[in-house]
């Protein structure tokens, strides 16, 4: 029990391993580091607290003494590559799965709309596409889109190395088959009825294995685990903050499997 580490120590070790720059701004005050802001943001997502409560919690945990508005302003300025680096997981696993899901925006309730007789239409959901390992259930890469688009568009950004990709019928595309072939890997999807055109699609029919395809089911449990833990909606208003919120949730999910169990109750009071 003496070697048991708390949430702050684990977040501190994880963010320190990313080797992020100390500051992003060249001019202006440099009172708080990028590492402090990222750890404070991860604590906010792990505890599902508000900005005010998270500010008090980070003060008690001795992470930072910043005002509650400082964290939101800093996170909004962070670049996209930082969140991609936080949510990614390096693995040599050969068998991976592709899938996408929708994340709801926080909208007014249906009862409130009925009471005020509003014609307000619910906004379209945010689309989250991930590439996950079948054996380890780690999320290797993720892509967030503000509006729903076809699965093939986001899959092109996730398929960047030699692996065996498992996807549903939405990923049955000649362009994806060609991309997987050029990378030296394979894309296994169930065949569509009446779709027989395409050189690479015909090659896929030769090595299609139904038993191998059914091994993609763990990716559905990954979405269920993330939504049960953090909810199926986001609280942020702008897309930059929504993307940071979703990708940080994926980072916490990966840390759960890395350390073996959730560590949200093991708070540690230590300076960063």
Coordinates of N, CA and C in Angstrom, one line a residue, residues 11-242:
X11 N -1.5 11.0 -13.4 CA -1.6 12.1 -14.4 C -0.3 12.8 -14.6
X12 N 0.4 13.1 -13.6 CA 1.7 13.8 -13.7 C 2.7 12.9 -14.4
X13 N 2.7 11.7 -14.2 CA 3.7 10.8 -14.9 C 3.3 10.7 -16.4
X14 N 2.0 10.6 -16.6 CA 1.5 10.4 -18.0 C 1.8 11.7 -18.8
X15 N 1.5 12.8 -18.3 CA 1.7 14.1 -19.0 C 3.2 14.4 -19.2
X16 N 4.0 14.0 -18.1 CA 5.4 14.2 -18.2 C 6.1 13.3 -19.3
X17 N 5.5 12.1 -19.6 CA 6.1 11.3 -20.6 C 5.8 11.8 -22.0
X18 N 4.9 12.7 -22.2 CA 4.6 13.3 -23.5 C 5.6 14.3 -24.0
X19 N 6.4 14.8 -23.0 CA 7.4 15.8 -23.4 C 6.8 17.0 -24.1
X20 N 5.8 17.6 -23.5 CA 5.2 18.8 -24.0 C 6.0 20.0 -23.7
X21 N 5.9 21.1 -24.6 CA 6.7 22.3 -24.3 C 6.2 22.9 -23.0
X22 N 7.0 23.7 -22.3 CA 6.7 24.3 -21.0 C 5.6 25.3 -21.2
X23 N 5.7 26.1 -22.2 CA 4.8 27.2 -22.5 C 4.5 27.3 -24.0
X24 N 3.3 27.7 -24.5 CA 3.0 27.9 -25.9 C 3.2 29.3 -26.3
X25 N 3.0 30.3 -25.3 CA 3.1 31.7 -25.7 C 4.5 32.2 -25.6
X26 N 4.9 32.9 -26.6 CA 6.2 33.5 -26.6 C 6.3 34.8 -25.8
X27 N 5.2 35.5 -25.8 CA 5.2 36.8 -25.0 C 4.1 36.6 -24.0
X28 N 4.1 37.5 -23.0 CA 3.0 37.5 -22.0 C 3.5 36.7 -20.8
X29 N 2.7 36.7 -19.8 CA 3.0 36.0 -18.5 C 3.1 34.5 -18.7
X30 N 4.0 33.9 -18.0 CA 4.2 32.5 -18.0 C 4.2 31.9 -16.6
X31 N 3.0 32.2 -16.0 CA 2.9 31.8 -14.6 C 2.6 30.4 -14.4
X32 N 1.8 29.8 -15.3 CA 1.4 28.4 -15.2 C 1.9 27.6 -16.4
X33 N 2.4 26.4 -16.3 CA 2.9 25.6 -17.4 C 1.8 24.9 -18.1
X34 N 2.2 24.4 -19.3 CA 1.2 23.5 -20.0 C 0.9 22.2 -19.3
X35 N 1.9 21.7 -18.6 CA 1.7 20.5 -17.8 C 0.7 20.7 -16.7
X36 N 0.7 21.8 -16.0 CA -0.2 22.1 -15.0 C -1.7 22.2 -15.5
X37 N -1.8 22.9 -16.7 CA -3.1 23.0 -17.3 C -3.7 21.7 -17.7
X38 N -2.8 20.8 -18.3 CA -3.3 19.6 -18.8 C -3.7 18.6 -17.7
X39 N -2.9 18.6 -16.6 CA -3.3 17.8 -15.5 C -4.6 18.3 -14.8
X40 N -4.7 19.6 -14.7 CA -5.9 20.1 -14.1 C -7.2 19.8 -15.0
X41 N -7.0 19.8 -16.3 CA -8.1 19.5 -17.3 C -8.4 18.0 -17.1
X42 N -7.4 17.1 -17.0 CA -7.7 15.7 -16.8 C -8.4 15.4 -15.5
X43 N -8.1 16.1 -14.5 CA -8.7 16.0 -13.2 C -10.2 16.4 -13.3
X44 N -10.4 17.5 -14.1 CA -11.8 18.0 -14.3 C -12.7 16.9 -15.0
X45 N -12.1 16.3 -16.0 CA -12.8 15.2 -16.7 C -13.0 14.0 -15.9
X46 N -12.0 13.6 -15.1 CA -12.1 12.4 -14.3 C -13.2 12.5 -13.2
X47 N -13.2 13.7 -12.6 CA -14.2 13.9 -11.5 C -15.5 14.5 -12.0
X48 N -15.6 14.9 -13.3 CA -16.8 15.4 -13.9 C -17.3 16.7 -13.1
X49 N -16.4 17.5 -12.7 CA -16.7 18.7 -11.9 C -16.8 19.9 -12.8
X50 N -17.4 21.0 -12.2 CA -17.5 22.3 -12.9 C -16.2 23.0 -12.9
X51 N -16.1 24.1 -13.6 CA -14.8 24.9 -13.6 C -14.5 25.5 -12.2
X52 N -15.5 25.9 -11.5 CA -15.3 26.5 -10.1 C -14.9 25.4 -9.2
X53 N -15.6 24.3 -9.2 CA -15.3 23.2 -8.3 C -13.9 22.6 -8.6
X54 N -13.6 22.5 -9.9 CA -12.3 22.0 -10.3 C -11.1 22.9 -9.9
X55 N -11.4 24.2 -9.9 CA -10.4 25.2 -9.4 C -10.1 25.0 -7.9
X56 N -11.1 24.8 -7.1 CA -10.9 24.6 -5.7 C -10.3 23.2 -5.5
X57 N -10.6 22.2 -6.3 CA -10.0 20.9 -6.1 C -8.6 20.9 -6.5
X58 N -8.2 21.6 -7.6 CA -6.8 21.7 -7.9 C -6.0 22.5 -6.9
X59 N -6.6 23.4 -6.3 CA -5.9 24.2 -5.2 C -5.7 23.3 -4.0
X60 N -6.7 22.5 -3.6 CA -6.5 21.5 -2.5 C -5.4 20.5 -2.9
X61 N -5.4 20.0 -4.1 CA -4.4 19.0 -4.6 C -3.1 19.6 -4.9
X62 N -3.0 20.9 -4.7 CA -1.7 21.6 -5.0 C -1.2 21.5 -6.4
X63 N -2.1 21.5 -7.3 CA -1.8 21.4 -8.8 C -1.5 22.8 -9.3
X64 N -2.5 23.7 -9.1 CA -2.4 25.1 -9.5 C -3.3 25.9 -8.7
X65 N -3.0 27.2 -8.6 CA -3.8 28.2 -7.9 C -4.5 29.1 -8.8
X66 N -4.6 28.7 -10.1 CA -5.2 29.6 -11.1 C -6.7 29.8 -10.9
X67 N -7.2 30.9 -11.4 CA -8.6 31.2 -11.4 C -9.4 30.2 -12.2
X68 N -10.7 30.0 -12.0 CA -11.4 29.0 -12.7 C -11.6 29.3 -14.2
X69 N -11.5 30.6 -14.5 CA -11.6 31.0 -15.9 C -10.3 30.8 -16.7
X70 N -9.1 30.7 -16.0 CA -7.8 30.5 -16.6 C -7.7 29.2 -17.3
X71 N -8.3 28.2 -16.8 CA -8.1 26.8 -17.4 C -8.9 26.8 -18.7
X72 N -10.1 27.3 -18.8 CA -10.8 27.3 -20.1 C -10.1 28.1 -21.1
X73 N -9.6 29.2 -20.8 CA -8.9 30.0 -21.8 C -7.6 29.4 -22.3
X74 N -6.9 28.7 -21.4 CA -5.7 28.0 -21.8 C -6.0 26.8 -22.7
X75 N -7.0 26.0 -22.3 CA -7.3 24.8 -23.1 C -7.8 25.2 -24.5
X76 N -8.5 26.3 -24.6 CA -9.0 26.7 -25.9 C -7.8 27.1 -26.8
X77 N -6.7 27.5 -26.3 CA -5.5 28.0 -27.1 C -4.6 26.8 -27.5
X78 N -4.8 25.7 -26.8 CA -3.9 24.6 -27.1 C -4.1 24.0 -28.5
X79 N -3.1 23.6 -29.3 CA -3.3 23.1 -30.6 C -3.9 21.7 -30.7
X80 N -4.3 21.3 -31.9 CA -5.0 20.0 -32.1 C -4.0 18.9 -31.9
X81 N -2.7 19.1 -32.3 CA -1.8 17.9 -32.2 C -1.5 17.5 -30.7
X82 N -1.7 18.5 -29.8 CA -1.5 18.1 -28.4 C -2.6 17.1 -27.9
X83 N -3.9 17.3 -28.3 CA -4.9 16.4 -27.9 C -4.8 15.1 -28.7
X84 N -4.3 15.1 -29.9 CA -4.1 13.9 -30.6 C -3.0 13.0 -30.0
X85 N -2.0 13.7 -29.5 CA -0.9 13.0 -28.8 C -1.3 12.4 -27.5
X86 N -2.2 13.1 -26.8 CA -2.7 12.7 -25.5 C -3.6 11.4 -25.6
X87 N -4.4 11.4 -26.7 CA -5.4 10.4 -26.8 C -4.8 9.2 -27.6
X88 N -3.7 9.2 -28.2 CA -3.1 8.1 -28.9 C -2.3 7.2 -28.0
X89 N -2.2 5.9 -28.4 CA -1.5 4.9 -27.6 C -0.7 4.1 -28.6
X90 N 0.6 4.0 -28.3 CA 1.6 3.3 -29.1 C 1.5 1.8 -28.9
X91 N 1.2 1.0 -29.9 CA 1.1 -0.4 -29.8 C 1.5 -1.1 -31.1
X92 N 2.1 -2.3 -31.0 CA 2.4 -3.0 -32.2 C 1.4 -4.1 -32.5
X93 N 0.2 -4.0 -31.9 CA -0.8 -5.0 -32.1 C -1.3 -5.0 -33.6
X94 N -1.3 -6.2 -34.2 CA -1.6 -6.3 -35.6 C -3.1 -6.3 -35.9
X95 N -3.9 -6.9 -35.1 CA -5.3 -6.9 -35.3 C -6.0 -5.8 -34.6
X96 N -6.6 -4.9 -35.4 CA -7.3 -3.7 -34.8 C -8.7 -3.6 -35.5
X97 N -9.5 -2.8 -34.9 CA -10.9 -2.6 -35.3 C -11.2 -1.1 -35.5
X98 N -12.0 -0.8 -36.5 CA -12.5 0.6 -36.8 C -13.9 0.7 -36.5
X99 N -14.3 1.8 -35.9 CA -15.8 2.1 -35.7 C -15.9 3.5 -35.3
X100 N -17.2 4.0 -35.4 CA -17.5 5.4 -35.0 C -18.8 5.4 -34.2
X101 N -19.0 6.5 -33.5 CA -20.2 6.7 -32.7 C -20.5 8.2 -32.6
X102 N -21.6 8.5 -32.1 CA -22.1 9.9 -31.9 C -22.0 10.3 -30.5
X103 N -21.6 11.5 -30.2 CA -21.6 12.2 -28.9 C -22.5 13.3 -28.9
X104 N -23.5 13.3 -28.0 CA -24.5 14.4 -28.0 C -23.9 15.7 -27.4
X105 N -24.5 16.8 -27.9 CA -24.3 18.1 -27.3 C -25.3 18.3 -26.2
X106 N -24.9 19.1 -25.2 CA -25.8 19.4 -24.1 C -26.9 20.4 -24.7
X107 N -28.1 19.9 -24.7 CA -29.3 20.7 -25.2 C -30.3 20.9 -24.1
X108 N -31.2 21.8 -24.3 CA -32.3 22.1 -23.4 C -33.2 20.9 -23.4
X109 N -33.8 20.6 -22.3 CA -34.7 19.4 -22.2 C -35.9 19.5 -23.0
X110 N -36.5 18.4 -23.4 CA -37.8 18.4 -24.2 C -38.9 19.0 -23.4
X111 N -38.9 18.8 -22.1 CA -40.0 19.4 -21.3 C -39.9 20.9 -21.3
X112 N -38.7 21.5 -21.2 CA -38.5 22.9 -21.3 C -38.9 23.5 -22.6
X113 N -38.6 22.8 -23.7 CA -39.0 23.2 -25.0 C -40.6 23.2 -25.1
X114 N -41.2 22.2 -24.5 CA -42.6 22.1 -24.6 C -43.3 23.3 -23.8
X115 N -42.7 23.6 -22.6 CA -43.3 24.6 -21.8 C -43.2 26.0 -22.4
X116 N -42.1 26.3 -23.1 CA -42.0 27.6 -23.8 C -42.5 27.6 -25.2
X117 N -43.0 26.5 -25.7 CA -43.5 26.4 -27.0 C -42.5 26.8 -28.1
X118 N -41.3 26.2 -28.0 CA -40.2 26.5 -28.8 C -40.1 25.6 -30.0
X119 N -39.7 26.1 -31.2 CA -39.4 25.3 -32.4 C -37.9 25.0 -32.5
X120 N -37.2 25.0 -31.4 CA -35.8 24.7 -31.4 C -35.5 23.3 -31.8
X121 N -34.6 23.2 -32.7 CA -34.2 21.9 -33.3 C -32.9 21.4 -32.6
X122 N -32.8 20.2 -32.2 CA -31.6 19.6 -31.6 C -30.5 19.6 -32.6
X123 N -29.3 20.1 -32.2 CA -28.1 20.1 -33.0 C -27.7 18.7 -33.4
X124 N -27.0 18.6 -34.5 CA -26.5 17.3 -34.9 C -25.3 16.9 -33.9
X125 N -25.2 15.6 -33.8 CA -24.2 15.1 -32.8 C -22.8 15.2 -33.3
X126 N -21.8 15.1 -32.4 CA -20.4 15.1 -32.7 C -20.0 13.6 -33.1
X127 N -19.2 13.5 -34.1 CA -18.8 12.1 -34.5 C -17.4 11.8 -34.0
X128 N -17.3 10.6 -33.4 CA -16.0 10.2 -32.9 C -15.7 8.9 -33.6
X129 N -14.6 8.8 -34.3 CA -14.1 7.6 -34.9 C -12.8 7.2 -34.2
X130 N -12.7 5.9 -33.9 CA -11.5 5.4 -33.2 C -10.9 4.2 -33.9
X131 N -9.7 3.9 -33.6 CA -9.0 2.7 -34.0 C -8.5 2.1 -32.8
X132 N -9.0 0.9 -32.5 CA -8.7 0.2 -31.2 C -8.1 -1.2 -31.4
X133 N -7.3 -1.6 -30.5 CA -6.8 -2.9 -30.5 C -7.8 -4.0 -30.0
X134 N -7.8 -5.1 -30.7 CA -8.8 -6.1 -30.4 C -8.5 -6.9 -29.1
X135 N -7.2 -7.1 -28.9 CA -6.8 -7.9 -27.7 C -6.7 -7.0 -26.5
X136 N -6.0 -5.9 -26.6 CA -5.7 -5.0 -25.5 C -6.9 -4.1 -25.1
X137 N -7.7 -3.8 -26.1 CA -8.8 -2.8 -26.0 C -8.3 -1.4 -25.7
X138 N -7.1 -1.1 -26.2 CA -6.6 0.3 -26.1 C -7.1 1.0 -27.3
X139 N -7.4 2.3 -27.1 CA -7.7 3.2 -28.3 C -6.4 3.7 -28.8
X140 N -6.0 3.3 -30.0 CA -4.7 3.7 -30.6 C -4.7 5.1 -31.2
X141 N -5.8 5.4 -31.9 CA -6.0 6.7 -32.5 C -7.4 7.1 -32.5
X142 N -7.7 8.4 -32.5 CA -9.1 8.9 -32.5 C -9.2 10.1 -33.3
X143 N -10.3 10.3 -33.9 CA -10.6 11.5 -34.7 C -12.0 12.0 -34.4
X144 N -12.1 13.3 -34.1 CA -13.4 14.0 -33.7 C -13.8 14.9 -34.8
X145 N -15.0 14.8 -35.2 CA -15.6 15.7 -36.3 C -16.9 16.4 -35.7
X146 N -17.0 17.7 -36.1 CA -18.1 18.5 -35.5 C -19.5 18.0 -36.1
X147 N -19.5 17.5 -37.3 CA -20.8 17.1 -37.9 C -20.6 15.6 -38.4
X148 N -21.6 14.9 -38.5 CA -21.5 13.5 -39.0 C -21.2 13.5 -40.5
X149 N -20.2 12.7 -40.8 CA -19.8 12.4 -42.2 C -19.7 10.9 -42.4
X150 N -19.4 10.5 -43.7 CA -19.3 9.1 -43.9 C -18.1 8.5 -43.2
X151 N -18.2 7.3 -42.9 CA -17.1 6.6 -42.1 C -15.8 6.5 -42.9
X152 N -15.9 6.5 -44.2 CA -14.7 6.3 -45.0 C -13.8 7.5 -44.9
X153 N -14.4 8.7 -44.7 CA -13.6 10.0 -44.7 C -12.6 10.0 -43.5
X154 N -13.2 9.6 -42.3 CA -12.3 9.5 -41.1 C -11.4 8.3 -41.1
X155 N -11.8 7.2 -41.7 CA -11.0 6.0 -41.7 C -9.7 6.3 -42.4
X156 N -9.6 7.1 -43.4 CA -8.4 7.4 -44.2 C -7.3 8.0 -43.3
X157 N -7.8 8.8 -42.2 CA -6.8 9.4 -41.3 C -6.4 8.4 -40.2
X158 N -7.1 7.4 -40.0 CA -6.8 6.4 -38.9 C -5.9 5.3 -39.5
X159 N -6.0 5.0 -40.7 CA -5.3 3.9 -41.3 C -4.0 4.4 -41.9
X160 N -2.9 4.4 -41.1 CA -1.6 5.0 -41.5 C -0.5 4.0 -41.4
X161 N -0.7 2.7 -41.0 CA 0.4 1.8 -40.9 C -0.1 0.4 -41.2
X162 N 0.8 -0.6 -41.3 CA 0.5 -1.9 -41.7 C -0.1 -2.7 -40.6
X163 N -1.4 -3.0 -40.7 CA -2.2 -3.8 -39.7 C -3.3 -4.5 -40.5
X164 N -4.0 -5.3 -39.7 CA -5.2 -6.0 -40.2 C -6.4 -5.2 -39.6
X165 N -7.1 -4.5 -40.4 CA -8.2 -3.7 -40.0 C -9.6 -4.4 -40.1
X166 N -10.4 -4.4 -39.1 CA -11.7 -4.9 -39.1 C -12.7 -3.8 -39.0
X167 N -13.6 -3.8 -40.0 CA -14.7 -2.8 -40.0 C -16.0 -3.3 -40.5
X168 N -17.1 -2.6 -40.2 CA -18.4 -3.0 -40.6 C -18.6 -2.6 -42.1
X169 N -19.8 -2.8 -42.6 CA -20.1 -2.5 -44.0 C -19.9 -1.0 -44.4
X170 N -19.9 -0.1 -43.4 CA -19.7 1.3 -43.7 C -18.3 1.6 -44.2
X171 N -17.4 0.7 -43.9 CA -16.0 0.8 -44.4 C -15.7 0.0 -45.7
X172 N -16.7 -0.5 -46.3 CA -16.5 -1.3 -47.5 C -16.4 -0.3 -48.7
X173 N -15.2 0.1 -48.9 CA -14.9 1.1 -50.0 C -13.7 0.7 -50.7
X174 N -13.7 1.0 -52.0 CA -12.6 0.6 -52.9 C -11.3 1.4 -52.5
X175 N -11.5 2.7 -52.1 CA -10.4 3.5 -51.7 C -9.7 3.0 -50.5
X176 N -10.5 2.6 -49.5 CA -9.9 2.0 -48.3 C -9.2 0.7 -48.5
X177 N -9.8 -0.1 -49.4 CA -9.1 -1.4 -49.8 C -7.7 -1.1 -50.4
X178 N -7.7 -0.1 -51.3 CA -6.5 0.3 -51.9 C -5.5 0.8 -51.0
X179 N -5.9 1.7 -50.0 CA -5.0 2.3 -49.0 C -4.4 1.2 -48.1
X180 N -5.2 0.2 -47.7 CA -4.7 -0.9 -46.9 C -3.7 -1.7 -47.6
X181 N -4.0 -1.9 -48.9 CA -3.1 -2.7 -49.7 C -1.7 -2.0 -49.9
X182 N -1.8 -0.7 -50.1 CA -0.5 0.0 -50.3 C 0.3 0.1 -49.0
X183 N -0.4 0.0 -47.8 CA 0.3 0.0 -46.5 C 0.9 -1.4 -46.2
X184 N 0.5 -2.4 -47.0 CA 0.9 -3.8 -46.7 C 0.0 -4.5 -45.7
X185 N -1.1 -3.9 -45.4 CA -2.1 -4.6 -44.5 C -3.3 -5.1 -45.2
X186 N -4.3 -5.4 -44.4 CA -5.6 -5.9 -45.0 C -6.8 -5.2 -44.3
X187 N -7.8 -5.0 -45.1 CA -9.1 -4.4 -44.5 C -10.2 -5.5 -44.7
X188 N -10.7 -6.0 -43.6 CA -11.7 -7.0 -43.6 C -13.1 -6.4 -43.3
X189 N -14.0 -6.4 -44.2 CA -15.3 -5.9 -44.0 C -16.3 -6.9 -44.7
X190 N -17.5 -7.1 -44.2 CA -18.5 -7.9 -44.8 C -18.8 -7.4 -46.2
X191 N -19.0 -8.2 -47.2 CA -19.3 -7.8 -48.5 C -20.7 -7.2 -48.6
X192 N -20.9 -6.2 -49.5 CA -22.2 -5.7 -49.7 C -22.9 -6.4 -50.9
X193 N -24.2 -6.4 -50.8 CA -24.9 -7.1 -51.9 C -24.9 -6.2 -53.1
X194 N -24.6 -6.8 -54.2 CA -24.6 -6.0 -55.5 C -23.4 -5.2 -55.7
X195 N -22.4 -5.2 -54.8 CA -21.2 -4.5 -55.0 C -20.0 -5.4 -55.4
X196 N -19.8 -5.5 -56.6 CA -18.8 -6.4 -57.1 C -17.7 -5.7 -58.0
X197 N -17.8 -4.4 -58.1 CA -16.8 -3.7 -58.9 C -15.6 -3.3 -58.0
X198 N -14.5 -3.1 -58.7 CA -13.3 -2.7 -58.0 C -12.3 -3.8 -57.9
X199 N -11.0 -3.5 -58.3 CA -9.9 -4.5 -58.3 C -9.6 -4.9 -56.8
X200 N -9.5 -4.0 -55.9 CA -9.1 -4.3 -54.6 C -10.2 -4.9 -53.8
X201 N -11.4 -4.6 -54.1 CA -12.6 -5.2 -53.4 C -12.7 -6.7 -53.8
X202 N -12.4 -7.0 -55.0 CA -12.4 -8.4 -55.4 C -11.3 -9.2 -54.7
X203 N -10.1 -8.5 -54.5 CA -9.1 -9.2 -53.7 C -9.5 -9.4 -52.3
X204 N -10.3 -8.5 -51.7 CA -10.7 -8.7 -50.4 C -11.6 -9.9 -50.2
X205 N -12.4 -10.2 -51.2 CA -13.3 -11.4 -51.1 C -12.5 -12.7 -50.9
X206 N -11.3 -12.7 -51.4 CA -10.5 -14.0 -51.3 C -10.0 -14.3 -49.9
X207 N -9.7 -13.3 -49.1 CA -9.2 -13.6 -47.8 C -10.2 -13.2 -46.7
X208 N -11.5 -12.9 -47.1 CA -12.5 -12.6 -46.1 C -12.8 -13.8 -45.2
X209 N -12.7 -13.6 -43.9 CA -13.0 -14.6 -42.9 C -14.0 -14.2 -41.9
X210 N -15.1 -14.9 -41.8 CA -16.2 -14.5 -41.0 C -15.8 -14.6 -39.5
X211 N -15.1 -15.6 -39.1 CA -14.7 -15.7 -37.7 C -13.7 -14.6 -37.3
X212 N -12.8 -14.2 -38.2 CA -11.9 -13.1 -37.9 C -12.7 -11.8 -37.8
X213 N -13.7 -11.6 -38.7 CA -14.4 -10.4 -38.6 C -15.2 -10.2 -37.3
X214 N -15.7 -11.3 -36.8 CA -16.5 -11.2 -35.6 C -15.7 -10.9 -34.3
X215 N -14.4 -10.8 -34.5 CA -13.5 -10.5 -33.4 C -13.4 -9.0 -33.2
X216 N -14.2 -8.2 -34.0 CA -14.2 -6.8 -33.8 C -15.2 -6.3 -32.7
X217 N -15.9 -7.2 -32.1 CA -16.9 -6.8 -31.1 C -16.3 -6.0 -29.9
X218 N -15.1 -6.2 -29.5 CA -14.6 -5.4 -28.3 C -14.7 -3.9 -28.6
X219 N -14.6 -3.5 -29.8 CA -14.7 -2.0 -30.0 C -16.0 -1.4 -29.6
X220 N -17.1 -2.2 -29.7 CA -18.4 -1.8 -29.2 C -18.4 -1.6 -27.7
X221 N -17.8 -2.5 -27.0 CA -17.7 -2.4 -25.6 C -16.8 -1.2 -25.1
X222 N -15.9 -0.8 -26.0 CA -15.1 0.4 -25.7 C -16.0 1.6 -25.6
X223 N -16.8 1.8 -26.6 CA -17.7 2.9 -26.7 C -18.7 2.9 -25.5
X224 N -19.2 1.7 -25.1 CA -20.1 1.6 -24.0 C -19.4 1.9 -22.7
X225 N -18.1 1.5 -22.5 CA -17.4 1.8 -21.3 C -17.1 3.3 -21.2
X226 N -16.8 4.0 -22.3 CA -16.5 5.4 -22.2 C -17.8 6.2 -21.9
X227 N -18.9 5.8 -22.5 CA -20.1 6.5 -22.3 C -20.7 6.3 -20.9
X228 N -20.5 5.1 -20.4 CA -21.0 4.8 -19.0 C -20.2 5.5 -18.0
X229 N -18.9 5.7 -18.2 CA -18.1 6.4 -17.3 C -18.2 7.9 -17.3
X230 N -18.2 8.5 -18.5 CA -18.2 9.9 -18.7 C -19.5 10.5 -19.2
X231 N -20.5 9.6 -19.6 CA -21.7 10.1 -20.1 C -21.7 10.2 -21.6
X232 N -22.9 10.3 -22.2 CA -23.0 10.3 -23.7 C -23.0 11.7 -24.3
X233 N -22.8 12.7 -23.5 CA -22.8 14.1 -24.0 C -21.6 14.9 -23.5
X234 N -21.4 16.0 -24.1 CA -20.4 17.0 -23.7 C -21.0 18.3 -23.2
X235 N -20.3 18.9 -22.3 CA -20.8 20.2 -21.7 C -20.3 21.4 -22.4
X236 N -19.2 21.3 -23.1 CA -18.6 22.5 -23.8 C -19.4 23.0 -24.9
X237 N -19.3 24.3 -25.2 CA -20.0 24.9 -26.3 C -19.3 25.0 -27.6
X238 N -18.0 25.4 -27.6 CA -17.3 25.5 -28.8 C -16.7 24.1 -29.2
X239 N -16.4 24.0 -30.5 CA -15.9 22.7 -31.0 C -14.5 22.4 -30.5
X240 N -13.7 23.4 -30.3 CA -12.3 23.2 -29.8 C -12.4 22.6 -28.4
X241 N -13.3 23.1 -27.6 CA -13.4 22.5 -26.2 C -14.1 21.2 -26.2
X242 N -15.0 21.0 -27.1 CA -15.7 19.6 -27.2 C -14.6 18.6 -27.6

